[in-house]
Coordinates of N, CA and C and ligand atoms in Angstrom, one line a residue:
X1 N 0.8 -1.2 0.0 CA 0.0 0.0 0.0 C 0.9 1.3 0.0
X2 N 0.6 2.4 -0.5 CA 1.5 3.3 -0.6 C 0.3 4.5 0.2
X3 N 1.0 4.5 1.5 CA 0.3 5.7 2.2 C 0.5 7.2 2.5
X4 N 0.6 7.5 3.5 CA 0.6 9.0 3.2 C 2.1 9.6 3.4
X5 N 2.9 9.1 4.1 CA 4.5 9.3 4.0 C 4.9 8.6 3.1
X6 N 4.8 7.3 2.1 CA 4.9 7.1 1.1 C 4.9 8.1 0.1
X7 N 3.6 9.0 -0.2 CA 3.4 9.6 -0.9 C 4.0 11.0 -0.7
X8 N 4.9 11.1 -0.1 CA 5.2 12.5 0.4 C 6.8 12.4 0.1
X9 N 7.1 11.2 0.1 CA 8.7 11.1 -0.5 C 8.6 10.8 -1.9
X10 N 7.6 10.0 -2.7 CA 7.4 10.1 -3.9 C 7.1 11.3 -4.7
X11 N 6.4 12.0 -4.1 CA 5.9 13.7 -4.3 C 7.6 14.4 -4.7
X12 N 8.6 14.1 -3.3 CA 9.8 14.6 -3.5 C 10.6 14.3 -5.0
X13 N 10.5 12.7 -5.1 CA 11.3 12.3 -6.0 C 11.0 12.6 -7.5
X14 N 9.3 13.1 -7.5 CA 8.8 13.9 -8.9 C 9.3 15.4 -9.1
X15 N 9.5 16.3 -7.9 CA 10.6 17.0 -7.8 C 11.9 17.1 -8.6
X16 N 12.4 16.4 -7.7 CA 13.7 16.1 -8.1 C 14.1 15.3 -9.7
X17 N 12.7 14.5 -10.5 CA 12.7 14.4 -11.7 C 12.6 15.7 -12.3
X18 N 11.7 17.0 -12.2 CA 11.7 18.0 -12.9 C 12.6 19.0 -12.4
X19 N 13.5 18.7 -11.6 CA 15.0 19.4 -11.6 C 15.6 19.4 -12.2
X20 N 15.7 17.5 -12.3 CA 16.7 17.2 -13.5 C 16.3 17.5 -14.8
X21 N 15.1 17.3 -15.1 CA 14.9 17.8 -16.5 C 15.3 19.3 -16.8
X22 N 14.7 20.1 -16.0 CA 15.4 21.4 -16.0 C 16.7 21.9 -16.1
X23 N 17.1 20.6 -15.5 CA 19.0 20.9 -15.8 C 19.4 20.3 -17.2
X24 N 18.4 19.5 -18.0 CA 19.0 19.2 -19.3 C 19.1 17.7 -19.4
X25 N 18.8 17.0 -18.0 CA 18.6 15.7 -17.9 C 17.8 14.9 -18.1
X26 N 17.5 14.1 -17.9 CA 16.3 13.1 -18.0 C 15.3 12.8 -17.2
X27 N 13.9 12.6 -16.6 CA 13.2 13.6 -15.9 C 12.7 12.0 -14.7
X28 N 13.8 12.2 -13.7 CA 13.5 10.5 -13.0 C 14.1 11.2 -11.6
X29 N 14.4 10.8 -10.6 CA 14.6 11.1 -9.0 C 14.0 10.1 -8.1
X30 N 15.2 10.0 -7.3 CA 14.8 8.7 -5.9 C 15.7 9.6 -4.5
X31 N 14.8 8.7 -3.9 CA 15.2 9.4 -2.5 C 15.0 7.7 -1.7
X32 N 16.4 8.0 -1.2 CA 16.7 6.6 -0.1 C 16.2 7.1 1.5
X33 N 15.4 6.2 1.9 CA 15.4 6.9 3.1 C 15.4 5.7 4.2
X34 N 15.5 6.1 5.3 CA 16.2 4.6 6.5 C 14.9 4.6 6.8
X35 N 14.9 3.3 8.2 CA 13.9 2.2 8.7 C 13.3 3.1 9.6
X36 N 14.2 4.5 10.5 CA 13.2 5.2 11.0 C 13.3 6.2 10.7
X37 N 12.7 6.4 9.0 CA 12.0 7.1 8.2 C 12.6 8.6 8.3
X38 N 14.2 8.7 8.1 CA 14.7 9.8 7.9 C 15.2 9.7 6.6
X39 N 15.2 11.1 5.8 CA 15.7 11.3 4.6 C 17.2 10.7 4.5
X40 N 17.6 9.5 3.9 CA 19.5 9.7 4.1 C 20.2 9.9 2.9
X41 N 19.4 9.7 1.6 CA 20.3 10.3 0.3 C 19.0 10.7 -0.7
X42 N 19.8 11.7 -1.7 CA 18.5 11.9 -2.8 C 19.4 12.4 -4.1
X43 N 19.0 11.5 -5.2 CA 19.7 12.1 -6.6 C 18.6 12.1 -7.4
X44 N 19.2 12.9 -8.8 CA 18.4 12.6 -9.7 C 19.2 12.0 -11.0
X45 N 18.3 12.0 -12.4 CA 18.8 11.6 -13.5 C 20.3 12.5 -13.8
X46 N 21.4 11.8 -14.3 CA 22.0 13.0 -15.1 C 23.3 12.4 -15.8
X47 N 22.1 12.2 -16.3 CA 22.6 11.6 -17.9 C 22.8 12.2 -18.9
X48 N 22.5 13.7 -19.1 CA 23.1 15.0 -20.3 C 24.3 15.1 -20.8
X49 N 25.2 14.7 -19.9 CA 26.6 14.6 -20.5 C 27.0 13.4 -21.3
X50 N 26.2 12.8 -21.5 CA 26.8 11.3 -22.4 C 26.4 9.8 -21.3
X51 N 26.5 10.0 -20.3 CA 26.8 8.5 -19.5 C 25.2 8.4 -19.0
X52 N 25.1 7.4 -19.9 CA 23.4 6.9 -19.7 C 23.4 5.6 -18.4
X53 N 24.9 6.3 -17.6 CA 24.0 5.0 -16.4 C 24.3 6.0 -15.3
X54 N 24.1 7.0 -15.4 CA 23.8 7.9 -14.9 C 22.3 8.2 -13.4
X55 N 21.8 6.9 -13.1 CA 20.7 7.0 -12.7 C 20.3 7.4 -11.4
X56 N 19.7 8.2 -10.8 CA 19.5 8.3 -9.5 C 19.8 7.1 -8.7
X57 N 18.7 5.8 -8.8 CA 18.9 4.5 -8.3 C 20.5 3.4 -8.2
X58 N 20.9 3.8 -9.4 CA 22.3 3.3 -8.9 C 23.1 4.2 -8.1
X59 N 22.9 5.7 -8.3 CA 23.9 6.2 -7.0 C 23.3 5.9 -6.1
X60 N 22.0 5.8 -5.5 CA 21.6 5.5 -4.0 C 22.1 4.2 -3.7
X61 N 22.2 3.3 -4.7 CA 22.8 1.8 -4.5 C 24.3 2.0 -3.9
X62 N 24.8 2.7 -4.6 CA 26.3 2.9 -4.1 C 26.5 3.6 -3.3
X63 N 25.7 4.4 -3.4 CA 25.7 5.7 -1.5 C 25.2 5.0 -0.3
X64 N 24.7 3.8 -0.4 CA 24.1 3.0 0.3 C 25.4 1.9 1.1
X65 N 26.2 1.1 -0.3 CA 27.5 0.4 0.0 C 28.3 1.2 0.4
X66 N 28.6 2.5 0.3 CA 29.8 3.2 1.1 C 29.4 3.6 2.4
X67 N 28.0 3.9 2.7 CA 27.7 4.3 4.1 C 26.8 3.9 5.3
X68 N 26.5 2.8 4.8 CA 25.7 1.7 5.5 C 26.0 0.4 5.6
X69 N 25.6 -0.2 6.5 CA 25.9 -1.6 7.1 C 24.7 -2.1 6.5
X70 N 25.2 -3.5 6.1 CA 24.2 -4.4 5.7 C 22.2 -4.3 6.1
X71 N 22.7 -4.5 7.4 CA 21.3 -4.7 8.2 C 20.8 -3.0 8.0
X72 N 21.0 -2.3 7.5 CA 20.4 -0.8 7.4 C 19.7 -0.7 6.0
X73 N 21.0 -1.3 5.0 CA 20.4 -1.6 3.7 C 18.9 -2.1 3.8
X74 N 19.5 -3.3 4.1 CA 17.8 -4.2 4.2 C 17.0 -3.3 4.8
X75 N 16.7 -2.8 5.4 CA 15.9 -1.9 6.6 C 15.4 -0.8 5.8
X76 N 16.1 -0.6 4.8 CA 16.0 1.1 3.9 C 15.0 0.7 2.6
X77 N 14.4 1.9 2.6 CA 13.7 2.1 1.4 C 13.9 3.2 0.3
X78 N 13.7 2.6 -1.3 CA 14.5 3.2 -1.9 C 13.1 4.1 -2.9
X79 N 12.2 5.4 -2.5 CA 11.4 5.8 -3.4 C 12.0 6.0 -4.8
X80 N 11.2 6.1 -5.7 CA 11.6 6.2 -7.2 C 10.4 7.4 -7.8
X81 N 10.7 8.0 -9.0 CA 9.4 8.6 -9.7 C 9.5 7.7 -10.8
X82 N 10.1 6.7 -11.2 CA 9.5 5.4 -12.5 C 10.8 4.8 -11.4
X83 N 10.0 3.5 -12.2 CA 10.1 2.0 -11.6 C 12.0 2.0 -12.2
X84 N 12.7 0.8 -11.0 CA 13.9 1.1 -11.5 C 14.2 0.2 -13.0
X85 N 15.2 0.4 -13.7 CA 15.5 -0.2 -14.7 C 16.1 -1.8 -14.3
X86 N 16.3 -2.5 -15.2 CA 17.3 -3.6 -15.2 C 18.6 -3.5 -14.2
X87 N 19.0 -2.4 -15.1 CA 20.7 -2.2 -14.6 C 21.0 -1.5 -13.1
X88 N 19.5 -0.1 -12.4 CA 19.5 -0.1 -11.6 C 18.9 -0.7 -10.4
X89 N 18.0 -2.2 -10.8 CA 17.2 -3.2 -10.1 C 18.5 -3.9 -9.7
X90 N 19.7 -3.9 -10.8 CA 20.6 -5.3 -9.9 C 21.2 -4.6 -9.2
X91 N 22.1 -3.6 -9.3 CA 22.2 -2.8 -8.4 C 22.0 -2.9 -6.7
X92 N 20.4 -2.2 -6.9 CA 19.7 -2.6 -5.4 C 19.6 -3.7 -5.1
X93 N 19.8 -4.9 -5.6 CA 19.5 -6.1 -5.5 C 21.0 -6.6 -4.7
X94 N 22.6 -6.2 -5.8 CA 23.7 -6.4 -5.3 C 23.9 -6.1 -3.7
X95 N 23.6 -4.7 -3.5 CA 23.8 -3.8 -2.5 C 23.0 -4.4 -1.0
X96 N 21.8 -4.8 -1.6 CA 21.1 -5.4 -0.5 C 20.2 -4.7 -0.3
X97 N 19.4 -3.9 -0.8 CA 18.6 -2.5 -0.5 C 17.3 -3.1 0.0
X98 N 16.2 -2.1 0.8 CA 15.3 -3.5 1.6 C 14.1 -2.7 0.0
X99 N 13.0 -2.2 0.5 CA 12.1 -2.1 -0.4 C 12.0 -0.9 -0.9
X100 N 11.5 -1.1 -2.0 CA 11.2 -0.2 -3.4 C 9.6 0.3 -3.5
X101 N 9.5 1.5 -3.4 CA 7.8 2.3 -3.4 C 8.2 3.7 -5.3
X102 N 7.3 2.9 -6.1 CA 7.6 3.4 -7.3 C 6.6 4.4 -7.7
X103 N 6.9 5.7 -8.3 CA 5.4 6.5 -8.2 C 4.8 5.7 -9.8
X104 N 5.8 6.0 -11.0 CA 5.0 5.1 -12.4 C 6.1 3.9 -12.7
X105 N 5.2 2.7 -13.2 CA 5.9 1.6 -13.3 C 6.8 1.8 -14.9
X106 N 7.4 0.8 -14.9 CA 8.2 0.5 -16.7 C 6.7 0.5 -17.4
X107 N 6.0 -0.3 -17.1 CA 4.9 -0.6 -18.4 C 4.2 0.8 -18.7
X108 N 4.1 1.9 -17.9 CA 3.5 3.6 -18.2 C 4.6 3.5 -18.9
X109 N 6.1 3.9 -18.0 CA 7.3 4.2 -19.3 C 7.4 3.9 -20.2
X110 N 7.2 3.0 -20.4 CA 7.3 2.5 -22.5 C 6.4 2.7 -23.0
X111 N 5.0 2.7 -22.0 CA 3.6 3.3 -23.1 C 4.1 4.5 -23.7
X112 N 4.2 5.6 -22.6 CA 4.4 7.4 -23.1 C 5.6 7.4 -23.7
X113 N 6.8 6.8 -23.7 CA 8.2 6.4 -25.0 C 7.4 6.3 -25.8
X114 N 6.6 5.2 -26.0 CA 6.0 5.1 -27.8 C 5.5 5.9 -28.0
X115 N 4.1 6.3 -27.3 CA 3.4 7.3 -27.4 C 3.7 8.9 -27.8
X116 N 5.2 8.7 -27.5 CA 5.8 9.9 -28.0 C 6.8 10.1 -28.9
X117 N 7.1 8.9 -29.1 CA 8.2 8.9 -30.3 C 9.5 8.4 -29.9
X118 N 9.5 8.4 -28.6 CA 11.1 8.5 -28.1 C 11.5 7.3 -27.9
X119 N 12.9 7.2 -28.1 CA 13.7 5.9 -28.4 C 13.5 4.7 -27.0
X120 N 12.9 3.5 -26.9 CA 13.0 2.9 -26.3 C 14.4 2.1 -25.3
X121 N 14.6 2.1 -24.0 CA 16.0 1.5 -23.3 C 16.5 0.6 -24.0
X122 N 18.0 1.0 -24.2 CA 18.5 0.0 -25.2 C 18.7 -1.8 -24.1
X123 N 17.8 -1.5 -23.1 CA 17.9 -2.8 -22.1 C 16.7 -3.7 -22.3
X124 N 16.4 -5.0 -21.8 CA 15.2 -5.4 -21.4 C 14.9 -5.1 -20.5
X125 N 13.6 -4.4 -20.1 CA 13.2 -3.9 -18.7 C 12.1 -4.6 -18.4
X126 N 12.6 -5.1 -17.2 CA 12.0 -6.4 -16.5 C 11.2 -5.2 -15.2
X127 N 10.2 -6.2 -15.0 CA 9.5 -5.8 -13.2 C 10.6 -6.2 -12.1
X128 N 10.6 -4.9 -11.6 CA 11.9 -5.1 -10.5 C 11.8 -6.5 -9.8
X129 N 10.5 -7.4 -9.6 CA 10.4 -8.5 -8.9 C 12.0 -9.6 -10.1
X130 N 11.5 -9.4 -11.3 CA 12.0 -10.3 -12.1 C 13.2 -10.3 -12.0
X131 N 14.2 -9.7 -11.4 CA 15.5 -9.4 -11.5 C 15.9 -9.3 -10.3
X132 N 15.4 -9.2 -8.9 CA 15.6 -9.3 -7.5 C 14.1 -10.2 -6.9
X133 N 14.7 -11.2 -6.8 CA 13.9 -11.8 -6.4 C 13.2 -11.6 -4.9
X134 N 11.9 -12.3 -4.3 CA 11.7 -11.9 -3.2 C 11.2 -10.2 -2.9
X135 N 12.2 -9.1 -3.3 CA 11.8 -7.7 -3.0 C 10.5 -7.3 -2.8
X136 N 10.3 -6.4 -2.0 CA 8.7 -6.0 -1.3 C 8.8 -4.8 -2.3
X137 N 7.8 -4.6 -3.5 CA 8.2 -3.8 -4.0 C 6.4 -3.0 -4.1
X138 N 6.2 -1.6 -4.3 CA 4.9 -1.5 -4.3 C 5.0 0.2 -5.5
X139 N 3.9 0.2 -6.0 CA 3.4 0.9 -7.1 C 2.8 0.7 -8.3
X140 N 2.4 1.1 -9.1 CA 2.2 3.0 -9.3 C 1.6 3.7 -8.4
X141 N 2.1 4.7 -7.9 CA 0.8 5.7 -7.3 C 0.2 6.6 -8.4
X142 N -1.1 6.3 -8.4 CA -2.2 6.8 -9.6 C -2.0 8.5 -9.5
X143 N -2.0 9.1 -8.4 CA -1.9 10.0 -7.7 C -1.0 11.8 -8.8
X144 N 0.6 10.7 -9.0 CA 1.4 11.3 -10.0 C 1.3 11.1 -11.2
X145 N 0.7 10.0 -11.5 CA 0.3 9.9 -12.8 C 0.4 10.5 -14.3
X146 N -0.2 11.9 -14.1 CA -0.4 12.7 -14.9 C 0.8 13.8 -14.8
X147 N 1.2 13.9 -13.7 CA 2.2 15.2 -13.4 C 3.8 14.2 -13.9
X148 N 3.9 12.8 -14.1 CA 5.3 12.4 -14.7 C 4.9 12.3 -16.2
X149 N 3.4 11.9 -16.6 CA 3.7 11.7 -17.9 C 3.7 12.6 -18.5
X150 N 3.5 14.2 -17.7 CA 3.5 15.6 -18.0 C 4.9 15.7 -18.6
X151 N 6.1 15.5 -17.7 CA 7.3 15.2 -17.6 C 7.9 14.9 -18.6
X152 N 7.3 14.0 -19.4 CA 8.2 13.2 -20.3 C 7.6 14.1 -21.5
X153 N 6.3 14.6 -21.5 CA 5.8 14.8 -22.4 C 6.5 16.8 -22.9
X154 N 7.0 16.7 -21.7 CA 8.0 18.2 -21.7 C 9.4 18.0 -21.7
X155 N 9.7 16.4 -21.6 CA 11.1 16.0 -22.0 C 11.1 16.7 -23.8
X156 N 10.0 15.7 -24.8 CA 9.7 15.5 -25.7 C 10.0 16.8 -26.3
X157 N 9.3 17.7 -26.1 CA 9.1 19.2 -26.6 C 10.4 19.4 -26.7
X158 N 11.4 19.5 -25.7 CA 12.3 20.2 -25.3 C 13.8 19.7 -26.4
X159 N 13.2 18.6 -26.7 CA 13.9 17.8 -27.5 C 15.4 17.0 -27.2
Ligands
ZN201 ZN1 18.2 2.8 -14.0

């Protein structure tokens, strides 16, 4: 279930997608936060310079291995504004990260990609379950919906 502090760090991480877009990036943001529910990291996309692994979710994966102990990982949750990819699922999965609260899933993302013309991940993008097994993973929030696929749809324009 994604409840109301749920929704309030998701809220953040759609933020933090239209930062990045604003900066020239790609319009995605996650915020790691611990077991008792303090903010402990937050990136966004920034992948404008060329390096398309550039992803919020993998730096939190690695800001996670450099500054936390195992049993915190597991204990932490990792918000997203889209579901993670392949490459940042194994990641969280390597690192040990406990659960994932996603505001839009991959299956929105590749709808509004086609829907808009834009090049689809040159990856297979799996449901985070399919690639980390076990993970407590919860989303879409209907909620954002409209304000990420706003996002992409002002990635699009922007060209
Ligand atoms: Zn990724």
């Amino acid at each position: 279930m994604t409840d109301g502090t749920d929704l309030t760090h998701l809220r953040r991480c759609v933020e933090l997608a239209a930062e990045a877009l604003a900066a020239g990036d790609q319009p995605f943001g996650s915020v790691l936060v611990g077991a008792d529910g303090v903010v402990l990291a937050e990136d966004r996309n920034r992948v404008g310079g060329g390096d398309h692994t550039q992803h919020p979710e993998f730096a939190l994966a690695r800001w996670a291995a450099a500054h936390l102990p195992p049993d915190a990982r597991r204990a932490a949750t990792v918000y997203t504004s889209s579901e993670h990819c392949t490459m940042c699922a194994a990641a969280h999965g390597w690192v040990g990260l406990g659960r994932i609260s996603y505001a839009s899933s991959s299956e929105q993302l590749l709808g509004w990609l086609d829907e808009l013309g834009a090049d689809r991940p040159p990856l297979t993008i799996l449901p985070v379950q399919q690639v980390v097994p076990g993970i407590a993973v919860e989303g879409p929030a209907p909620e954002l919906t409209e304000e990420i696929h706003g996002l992409f749809r002002r990635m699009m324009r922007a060209g």
